[in-house]
Amino acid sequence: MIAKIGKPGHKTRGVLNYLFGPGRANEHTDPHLVASWDGFAPDPGRDPDATLAQLATALDLRVKQADHKAPKSHVWHCSIRAAPEDRHLTDDEWATIACRVLNATGIAPAGDPDACRWVAVRHADDHIHIVATKVRGDLHPPRNWNDFLRADKELVAIEKEYGLRQVPRGDRTAAKSPTRAEQEKARRTGTARTSRERLRTIVRTAVSAATTTEELFRVIEGAGAQVDVQYFPSGDVRGYKVALTGDTNAQGEPVWFSGSTLAPDLSYPKIAERLAATDVTPSRQTEAPAWRRFTVAVDGMPDRIAHSEDETGQAHIAVLAEALDVLPLVAPADLRAQLLQAATVFERASRSRLRAEHQQVQATRRAVKAILAESAPKDGALLTVVLDALFLAVVAAQHWHQTRNHHQQAEAARQTSAHLRAAYQAAATEPLSALKHRGTRLAESLRRRQEFTLRRALPELAEQILAEPGWPALAATLDRAESAGHSAASLLTEATARRETETATSVSEVLTWRLHRLADLTAVTTGSSSASPPAAYRPTNSATSQQRRTR
């Protein structure tokens, strides 16, 4: 159950006209009062002798009595909506809920004869609207500070008592939702997403790719957006705002959004903090290829997220979001849609009220940015390994948020894992099929050797794994690992010790890719050292290929 409290208005009759009217799309049915301040307010919906004018006059009585002492914006408006799967609530139940919310917010404390006048209107099965005038009987304003949080806390209790769905609660770190006007404009122009949402994706991707503020603004402009940078008199950057090229208002002027209105972590100070913590030391010739470093960095995220201090854990989750943001830029075309969805959904999981200690994740952030300077991997197994590692990292982030009661972030991480699983399944089909084919062609002595190794290393899982379709692929992987000089039994023990396998739909597949990571069995094909600089990675303005890499 969700409460939405709008900005105070100054026209009581205007709000009532909407509530008792047909709605914007004739969605209002049977509008009527379910409760009021004294139980005797005129009901234009059910009483043929009652009018909207009478109801508005009754609500505004104390406003007129207070005269110039009354607040100019005196109309308090709150909507309360049940979840789609909740049972049908009766008018009496909605009346009780309205009274409890009014009491919690301080608009109409229970038993207070001087409480504000209010009505609760129902014009649909799943929600009500509460309208109150913010002048008490003593002609003073109510003490309704922090009303949204207090209403939300009361609704948590109501959900439990009424057996309703317990909606994940936020911590006020979510990005601002598009306004109705923005949604209508997107609908008129035939775009799937609003300008605010498209700009948010562009800026987030640019932050993940850039290493300096100059590079950041250059990448944003290359992605089809305008940038207006504001400076202090000293010449230092004070802030920035962005607009989609071609997106104008009625006066033909660009529709600007400041970074902080796109998302809390996209304000210039927050971006500058992240970029300042980016280690841009040139890679040494002896350093591992970028995709290998990226895989190792992602593979270690679950442990680092789980065992770090809160501020460092939050930083690891933030850099995990950056990894998800950049991956669609270099992924094969058939995987981009799912990866874009994963990155978009995980945006909500990327921040909380905990301050991220970005200095602690420099190496990981450098590994994320490094893959943009090399060609995408031609080995399908490597991409599958990366997606499997990212999936485990997102699951770890979900658990991290759950243990800290970050409900919305945990739910976003859960949804992200579903998109990553779909991308993983698509990417794994070809390399897994090749491994299975290789496994079925192993000599009988080698198959028996790998079966013996499995039974010795994992006696409690051996029978299950041997019965799975993925066993030949795992057998082939064990054979490759031994040929590379590794102990197959030790790898199996380490692979199962590092992560749980009880929730895996195919333990053999999980172990196959874990062994690839542990033994570095993927053949990586990278580009030359003269690859294009990060500025070339420019998301397009298309709604269907928002983050496509251009070469």
XYZ file of C-alpha atoms in Angstrom:
551
model
C 0.000 0.000 0.000
C 1.490 3.298 -1.144
C 0.706 6.869 -0.095
C 1.364 9.794 -2.396
C 1.148 13.284 -0.920
C 1.212 16.108 -3.423
C 2.338 19.677 -3.023
C -0.221 21.815 -1.140
C -2.715 23.502 -3.454
C -4.921 26.548 -3.137
C -8.142 25.473 -4.891
C -10.294 23.061 -2.919
C -13.013 23.039 -5.566
C -10.499 22.221 -8.289
C -9.344 19.045 -6.531
C -12.950 17.992 -5.885
C -13.854 18.562 -9.545
C -11.200 16.042 -10.520
C -12.039 13.486 -7.829
C -15.766 13.451 -8.603
C -15.260 13.837 -12.352
C -14.786 11.156 -15.023
C -10.974 11.175 -14.767
C -8.477 11.826 -17.528
C -9.425 8.631 -19.355
C -12.913 8.002 -17.955
C -11.347 5.727 -15.338
C -13.356 7.082 -12.391
C -16.372 4.944 -11.520
C -18.926 5.611 -8.790
C -17.075 8.478 -7.012
C -18.345 8.855 -3.440
C -17.276 9.668 0.104
C -16.212 6.825 2.374
C -15.535 9.092 5.367
C -15.343 12.742 6.416
C -14.313 14.871 9.402
C -17.722 14.585 11.124
C -19.481 11.888 9.104
C -22.062 14.362 7.786
C -20.277 16.079 4.899
C -22.372 16.458 1.733
C -21.645 13.660 -0.750
C -22.145 14.802 -4.368
C -21.499 11.262 -5.535
C -24.349 9.544 -3.737
C -26.694 12.327 -2.573
C -28.593 13.917 -5.495
C -29.219 17.046 -3.401
C -25.539 17.598 -2.555
C -23.254 19.640 -4.808
C -19.535 20.083 -5.203
C -19.952 23.732 -4.271
C -21.522 22.767 -0.948
C -18.741 20.303 -0.155
C -16.014 22.798 -1.088
C -17.671 25.512 1.041
C -17.860 23.179 4.044
C -14.207 22.199 3.718
C -13.111 25.832 3.301
C -15.093 27.220 6.259
C -12.122 27.619 8.592
C -9.917 28.883 5.782
C -12.331 31.772 5.290
C -12.553 32.317 9.051
C -8.788 32.531 9.328
C -8.777 35.068 6.454
C -5.260 36.377 5.805
C -3.784 34.108 8.500
C -4.690 31.025 6.478
C -1.875 29.552 4.377
C -2.124 30.422 0.705
C -1.663 26.775 -0.270
C -4.136 25.277 2.147
C -5.261 22.106 0.322
C -3.635 18.872 1.533
C -4.108 15.978 -0.900
C -3.081 12.374 -0.275
C -3.849 9.297 -2.374
C -3.529 5.792 -0.915
C -3.335 2.847 -3.298
C -3.451 -0.880 -2.593
C -1.246 -3.343 -4.472
C -2.821 -4.989 -7.557
C -2.857 -8.404 -5.878
C -4.498 -7.154 -2.653
C -8.043 -8.187 -1.851
C -10.965 -5.838 -2.455
C -11.260 -3.524 0.563
C -14.692 -2.345 1.679
C -15.679 1.304 2.110
C -15.587 0.851 5.897
C -12.041 -0.525 5.719
C -10.918 2.377 3.539
C -12.560 4.795 5.985
C -10.586 3.290 8.864
C -7.359 3.466 6.842
C -8.009 7.128 6.017
C -8.560 7.989 9.699
C -5.362 6.214 10.717
C -3.278 8.021 8.096
C -4.784 11.400 9.057
C -3.996 10.702 12.693
C -0.417 9.626 11.897
C 0.304 12.668 9.758
C -1.076 15.162 12.264
C -3.743 16.494 9.880
C -6.563 15.099 12.002
C -5.350 13.555 15.286
C -7.808 11.046 16.738
C -10.159 12.605 19.284
C -9.111 16.190 18.498
C -12.252 18.365 18.086
C -10.163 21.091 16.429
C -8.653 18.798 13.798
C -8.637 19.905 10.167
C -11.680 19.254 8.019
C -11.229 16.440 5.523
C -12.984 13.963 3.250
C -11.947 10.609 1.791
C -13.169 9.977 -1.761
C -13.251 6.617 -3.509
C -13.694 6.411 -7.274
C -11.935 3.086 -7.954
C -11.614 -0.297 -6.281
C -7.933 -0.023 -5.407
C -7.435 3.472 -3.976
C -8.851 6.502 -2.190
C -8.032 10.212 -2.110
C -7.976 12.264 1.062
C -8.514 16.011 0.788
C -8.092 18.262 3.820
C -7.917 22.006 4.393
C -4.958 22.979 6.531
C -6.635 25.203 9.094
C -7.605 23.791 12.471
C -10.587 24.781 14.604
C -8.354 27.160 16.578
C -7.468 28.741 13.197
C -3.845 27.560 13.407
C -2.149 25.294 10.843
C -1.723 21.605 11.715
C 1.630 20.127 12.741
C 2.034 17.811 9.788
C 5.795 17.992 9.259
C 7.372 14.875 7.724
C 3.879 13.713 6.797
C 4.931 11.317 4.045
C 7.262 9.271 6.256
C 4.711 9.175 9.048
C 1.966 8.076 6.648
C 4.249 5.440 5.164
C 5.099 4.058 8.605
C 1.393 3.753 9.410
C 0.733 1.955 6.126
C 3.397 -0.626 7.004
C 1.390 -1.478 10.123
C -1.863 -1.488 8.143
C -0.453 -3.926 5.580
C 0.448 -6.386 8.316
C -2.858 -6.062 10.180
C -5.017 -6.359 7.054
C -2.984 -9.138 5.456
C -2.051 -7.015 2.445
C 1.070 -7.158 0.346
C 3.996 -5.624 2.233
C 5.374 -3.199 -0.334
C 9.178 -2.676 -0.349
C 9.921 0.679 1.280
C 12.455 3.194 0.068
C 14.967 5.369 1.862
C 14.475 8.505 -0.240
C 17.485 7.785 -2.418
C 15.500 6.779 -5.502
C 15.795 8.794 -8.685
C 12.932 11.180 -9.310
C 10.156 9.620 -11.374
C 9.047 11.278 -14.611
C 6.167 13.708 -14.202
C 2.828 13.093 -15.889
C 3.630 15.897 -18.345
C 6.916 14.202 -19.267
C 5.159 10.873 -19.757
C 2.501 12.458 -21.951
C 5.165 14.182 -24.044
C 6.996 10.891 -24.571
C 3.713 9.296 -25.631
C 2.976 12.109 -28.101
C 6.439 11.917 -29.638
C 6.333 8.130 -29.903
C 9.302 7.434 -27.621
C 9.286 4.543 -25.178
C 11.083 6.485 -22.432
C 10.918 10.054 -21.222
C 13.723 12.550 -21.741
C 14.581 12.361 -18.050
C 15.008 8.579 -18.205
C 17.014 8.639 -21.424
C 19.330 11.343 -20.097
C 19.806 9.414 -16.870
C 21.011 6.396 -18.849
C 23.317 8.524 -20.997
C 24.924 10.280 -18.021
C 25.278 7.093 -15.966
C 26.986 5.329 -18.852
C 29.254 8.317 -19.451
C 30.292 8.372 -15.789
C 31.105 4.667 -15.974
C 33.247 5.155 -19.085
C 35.006 8.456 -18.336
C 38.067 9.089 -16.195
C 37.917 12.909 -16.101
C 35.157 15.517 -16.073
C 36.284 16.834 -19.469
C 35.963 13.352 -20.899
C 32.602 12.932 -19.175
C 31.076 15.979 -20.868
C 32.571 14.971 -24.215
C 31.000 11.511 -24.029
C 27.611 12.953 -23.039
C 27.647 15.288 -26.041
C 28.623 12.400 -28.308
C 25.575 10.478 -27.087
C 23.113 13.010 -28.477
C 22.760 15.401 -25.550
C 23.640 19.018 -24.930
C 25.710 19.961 -21.891
C 25.722 23.326 -20.137
C 28.527 23.561 -17.571
C 28.379 26.212 -14.836
C 31.569 27.609 -13.312
C 32.582 29.401 -10.134
C 34.374 32.762 -10.538
C 37.574 30.822 -9.837
C 37.020 28.794 -12.991
C 36.236 25.555 -11.160
C 33.180 23.606 -12.262
C 30.139 24.351 -10.115
C 27.637 22.072 -11.780
C 26.107 21.005 -15.066
C 22.802 20.420 -16.797
C 21.890 18.340 -19.820
C 19.196 18.282 -22.484
C 18.415 15.876 -25.289
C 19.204 17.333 -28.668
C 15.916 18.332 -30.296
C 13.905 18.167 -27.056
C 12.416 21.643 -26.615
C 9.632 23.336 -24.687
C 6.775 25.450 -26.054
C 9.152 28.386 -26.490
C 11.556 26.285 -28.542
C 14.164 26.232 -25.772
C 16.037 23.072 -24.692
C 14.486 21.175 -21.783
C 17.320 21.109 -19.252
C 17.822 18.721 -16.355
C 20.473 19.209 -13.710
C 22.425 16.110 -12.741
C 20.841 15.939 -9.280
C 17.334 15.876 -10.802
C 18.301 12.834 -12.872
C 19.514 10.872 -9.830
C 21.048 11.711 -6.441
C 24.416 10.236 -7.409
C 24.578 12.161 -10.704
C 25.050 15.572 -9.141
C 28.378 17.104 -10.093
C 29.920 16.805 -6.589
C 29.025 13.089 -6.444
C 30.396 12.465 -9.930
C 33.578 14.414 -9.183
C 34.071 12.335 -6.038
C 33.899 9.120 -8.043
C 36.178 10.349 -10.809
C 38.706 11.632 -8.284
C 38.855 8.109 -6.856
C 39.569 6.593 -10.266
C 43.117 5.314 -10.620
C 44.177 6.147 -14.168
C 47.713 4.794 -13.876
C 48.693 3.404 -17.296
C 48.564 -0.385 -17.521
C 51.911 -2.115 -17.258
C 52.973 -4.346 -20.143
C 53.079 -7.311 -17.752
C 49.554 -6.674 -16.507
C 46.883 -9.228 -17.442
C 44.585 -8.460 -20.389
C 41.681 -6.142 -19.572
C 38.957 -8.763 -19.829
C 40.855 -11.126 -17.555
C 41.277 -8.344 -14.967
C 37.606 -7.454 -15.316
C 36.553 -11.061 -14.752
C 38.787 -11.412 -11.696
C 37.475 -8.120 -10.282
C 33.830 -9.131 -10.721
C 34.502 -12.627 -9.386
C 35.792 -11.153 -6.132
C 32.866 -8.773 -5.645
C 30.570 -11.129 -3.692
C 33.180 -11.698 -0.976
C 34.150 -8.025 -0.847
C 30.516 -6.906 -0.662
C 29.746 -9.396 2.087
C 32.805 -8.811 4.263
C 33.549 -5.092 3.925
C 32.520 -2.243 6.178
C 29.208 -0.666 5.177
C 30.777 2.294 3.358
C 33.142 0.055 1.384
C 30.367 -2.439 0.639
C 28.278 0.401 -0.765
C 31.232 1.458 -2.924
C 31.586 -2.072 -4.327
C 27.884 -2.085 -5.218
C 28.286 1.301 -6.914
C 31.151 0.008 -9.057
C 29.125 -3.136 -9.795
C 26.487 -0.803 -11.255
C 29.209 0.772 -13.411
C 30.183 -2.677 -14.689
C 26.573 -3.320 -15.668
C 26.394 0.093 -17.346
C 29.423 -0.445 -19.584
C 28.826 -4.073 -20.548
C 26.101 -3.312 -23.152
C 28.592 -1.055 -24.942
C 30.766 -4.034 -25.865
C 28.362 -6.980 -25.713
C 27.063 -8.792 -28.815
C 23.929 -7.251 -30.300
C 21.683 -10.165 -29.332
C 22.463 -9.678 -25.620
C 22.183 -5.897 -25.410
C 18.456 -5.719 -24.686
C 18.686 -7.912 -21.575
C 21.889 -6.247 -20.415
C 20.351 -2.797 -20.850
C 17.384 -3.903 -18.766
C 19.715 -5.273 -16.098
C 21.701 -2.022 -15.927
C 18.549 0.113 -15.862
C 16.910 -1.885 -13.076
C 20.077 -2.133 -10.978
C 20.331 1.669 -10.951
C 17.936 1.648 -7.977
C 20.145 -0.858 -6.147
C 23.317 1.148 -6.701
C 22.894 3.601 -3.817
C 21.520 3.844 -0.298
C 21.759 6.238 2.631
C 25.231 4.830 3.334
C 28.051 6.939 1.954
C 30.247 5.026 -0.489
C 33.970 4.928 0.261
C 35.098 5.156 -3.368
C 38.815 5.245 -2.568
C 38.611 1.579 -1.565
C 37.519 0.349 -5.013
C 40.037 2.032 -7.307
C 41.418 -1.187 -8.740
C 37.967 -2.564 -9.510
C 36.848 0.689 -11.141
C 39.996 0.737 -13.263
C 39.296 -2.833 -14.404
C 35.748 -1.850 -15.398
C 36.896 1.107 -17.479
C 39.735 -0.885 -19.061
C 37.460 -3.204 -21.065
C 36.246 -0.201 -23.070
C 39.746 0.203 -24.539
C 39.899 -3.354 -25.868
C 37.909 -5.314 -28.392
C 35.003 -7.401 -27.179
C 35.913 -11.035 -26.440
C 35.516 -13.399 -29.368
C 35.429 -16.380 -27.008
C 31.788 -17.034 -26.051
C 32.940 -18.882 -22.953
C 34.594 -15.754 -21.587
C 31.426 -13.686 -21.914
C 29.462 -16.487 -20.250
C 31.962 -16.544 -17.386
C 31.621 -12.763 -17.000
C 27.816 -12.933 -16.920
C 27.897 -15.777 -14.398
C 30.235 -13.755 -12.162
C 28.045 -10.654 -12.499
C 24.985 -12.711 -11.577
C 26.659 -13.898 -8.362
C 27.739 -10.335 -7.541
C 24.187 -9.028 -7.987
C 22.844 -11.817 -5.746
C 25.410 -10.781 -3.118
C 24.257 -7.168 -3.453
C 20.666 -8.283 -2.977
C 21.564 -10.088 0.252
C 23.610 -7.084 1.433
C 20.637 -4.776 0.972
C 18.223 -7.255 2.568
C 20.292 -7.504 5.746
C 20.208 -3.699 6.038
C 16.459 -3.420 5.319
C 17.020 -1.617 2.003
C 13.799 -3.044 0.600
C 13.614 -1.254 -2.737
C 17.293 -1.832 -3.472
C 16.995 -5.544 -2.666
C 13.976 -5.864 -4.954
C 15.832 -4.050 -7.751
C 18.777 -6.434 -7.369
C 16.402 -9.405 -7.508
C 14.904 -8.156 -10.770
C 18.388 -7.496 -12.142
C 19.434 -11.084 -11.473
C 16.498 -12.280 -13.604
C 17.695 -10.208 -16.581
C 21.261 -11.401 -16.108
C 20.119 -15.007 -15.914
C 18.339 -14.586 -19.262
C 21.445 -13.007 -20.817
C 23.627 -15.758 -19.354
C 21.399 -18.498 -20.767
C 21.551 -16.922 -24.222
C 25.329 -16.477 -24.076
C 26.008 -19.940 -22.635
C 24.150 -21.964 -25.257
C 26.929 -22.168 -27.848
C 30.015 -22.562 -25.604
C 28.192 -25.039 -23.344
C 27.161 -27.099 -26.355
C 30.776 -27.151 -27.552
C 31.994 -28.259 -24.128
C 29.345 -30.992 -23.934
C 30.402 -32.234 -27.351
C 34.028 -32.327 -26.255
C 33.046 -34.124 -23.050
C 31.173 -36.858 -24.890
C 34.236 -37.463 -27.065
C 36.615 -37.955 -24.127
C 38.285 -41.334 -23.983
C 36.642 -43.810 -21.648
C 39.669 -43.747 -19.334
C 39.513 -39.952 -19.078
C 35.757 -39.999 -18.367
C 36.260 -42.522 -15.590
C 39.137 -40.451 -14.227
C 37.001 -37.298 -14.042
C 34.102 -39.226 -12.486
C 36.451 -40.586 -9.825
C 37.804 -37.076 -9.192
C 34.255 -35.746 -8.798
C 33.218 -38.498 -6.363
C 36.355 -37.957 -4.287
C 36.073 -34.157 -4.167
C 32.275 -33.791 -3.877
C 30.814 -37.069 -2.609
C 27.539 -35.420 -1.508
C 26.897 -33.842 -4.930
C 28.422 -36.438 -7.236
C 25.280 -38.453 -8.065
C 23.260 -35.305 -8.797
C 25.962 -33.864 -11.048
C 26.514 -37.123 -12.938
C 22.802 -37.277 -13.733
C 22.681 -33.733 -15.126
C 22.893 -32.940 -18.861
C 25.760 -30.580 -18.053
C 28.086 -33.281 -16.704
C 29.930 -33.840 -20.039
C 30.741 -30.110 -20.143
C 32.095 -30.233 -16.603
C 34.114 -33.362 -17.420
C 35.652 -31.589 -20.418
C 36.460 -28.591 -18.229
C 38.131 -30.775 -15.611
C 40.201 -32.377 -18.364
C 41.268 -28.945 -19.667
C 42.163 -27.816 -16.149
C 44.377 -30.854 -15.581
C 46.033 -30.346 -18.960
C 46.823 -26.778 -17.842
C 48.575 -28.138 -14.738
C 45.798 -27.680 -12.154
C 44.506 -30.161 -9.602
C 40.924 -30.904 -10.669
C 39.949 -32.077 -7.183
C 41.304 -28.918 -5.562
C 39.468 -26.724 -8.061
C 36.178 -28.514 -7.391
C 36.630 -28.133 -3.645
C 37.427 -24.456 -3.953
C 34.542 -23.824 -6.367
C 31.952 -25.278 -4.002
C 33.486 -23.687 -0.918
C 33.361 -20.155 -2.303
C 29.641 -20.080 -3.179
C 26.583 -22.077 -2.246
C 25.190 -24.416 -4.918
C 21.880 -25.420 -3.361
C 19.836 -22.899 -5.386
C 21.508 -23.717 -8.723
C 19.249 -25.264 -11.353
C 22.289 -27.062 -12.786
C 25.213 -27.591 -10.429
C 27.355 -28.943 -13.249
C 26.930 -25.728 -15.273
C 27.699 -23.554 -12.257
C 30.881 -25.516 -11.554
C 31.873 -25.474 -15.212
C 32.054 -21.683 -15.300
C 33.531 -21.368 -11.823
C 36.357 -23.648 -12.882
C 36.873 -21.555 -15.990
C 37.340 -18.514 -13.748
C 39.516 -20.216 -11.163
C 41.804 -21.878 -13.714
C 41.616 -19.073 -16.301
C 40.588 -21.485 -19.041
C 39.024 -18.926 -21.351
C 40.974 -17.922 -24.440
C 40.896 -14.141 -24.559
C 41.284 -12.228 -27.777
C 41.998 -8.554 -27.175
C 42.535 -5.551 -29.354
C 45.781 -3.719 -29.820
C 47.079 -1.163 -27.405
C 46.135 1.560 -29.836
C 42.415 1.008 -29.375
C 40.104 3.987 -29.478
C 40.011 6.120 -26.345
C 36.949 6.007 -24.071
C 35.554 9.152 -25.723
C 34.586 6.992 -28.680
C 32.125 5.017 -26.605
C 28.983 7.006 -27.200
C 25.491 5.708 -26.460
C 23.163 6.581 -29.312
C 19.935 8.489 -28.863
C 17.806 5.581 -30.028
C 15.358 4.152 -27.517
C 16.093 0.631 -28.684
C 19.881 0.957 -28.672
C 20.417 3.549 -25.985
C 23.858 2.351 -25.042
C 25.245 0.978 -28.279
C 28.976 1.359 -28.746
C 29.989 3.117 -31.969
C 33.251 2.421 -33.672
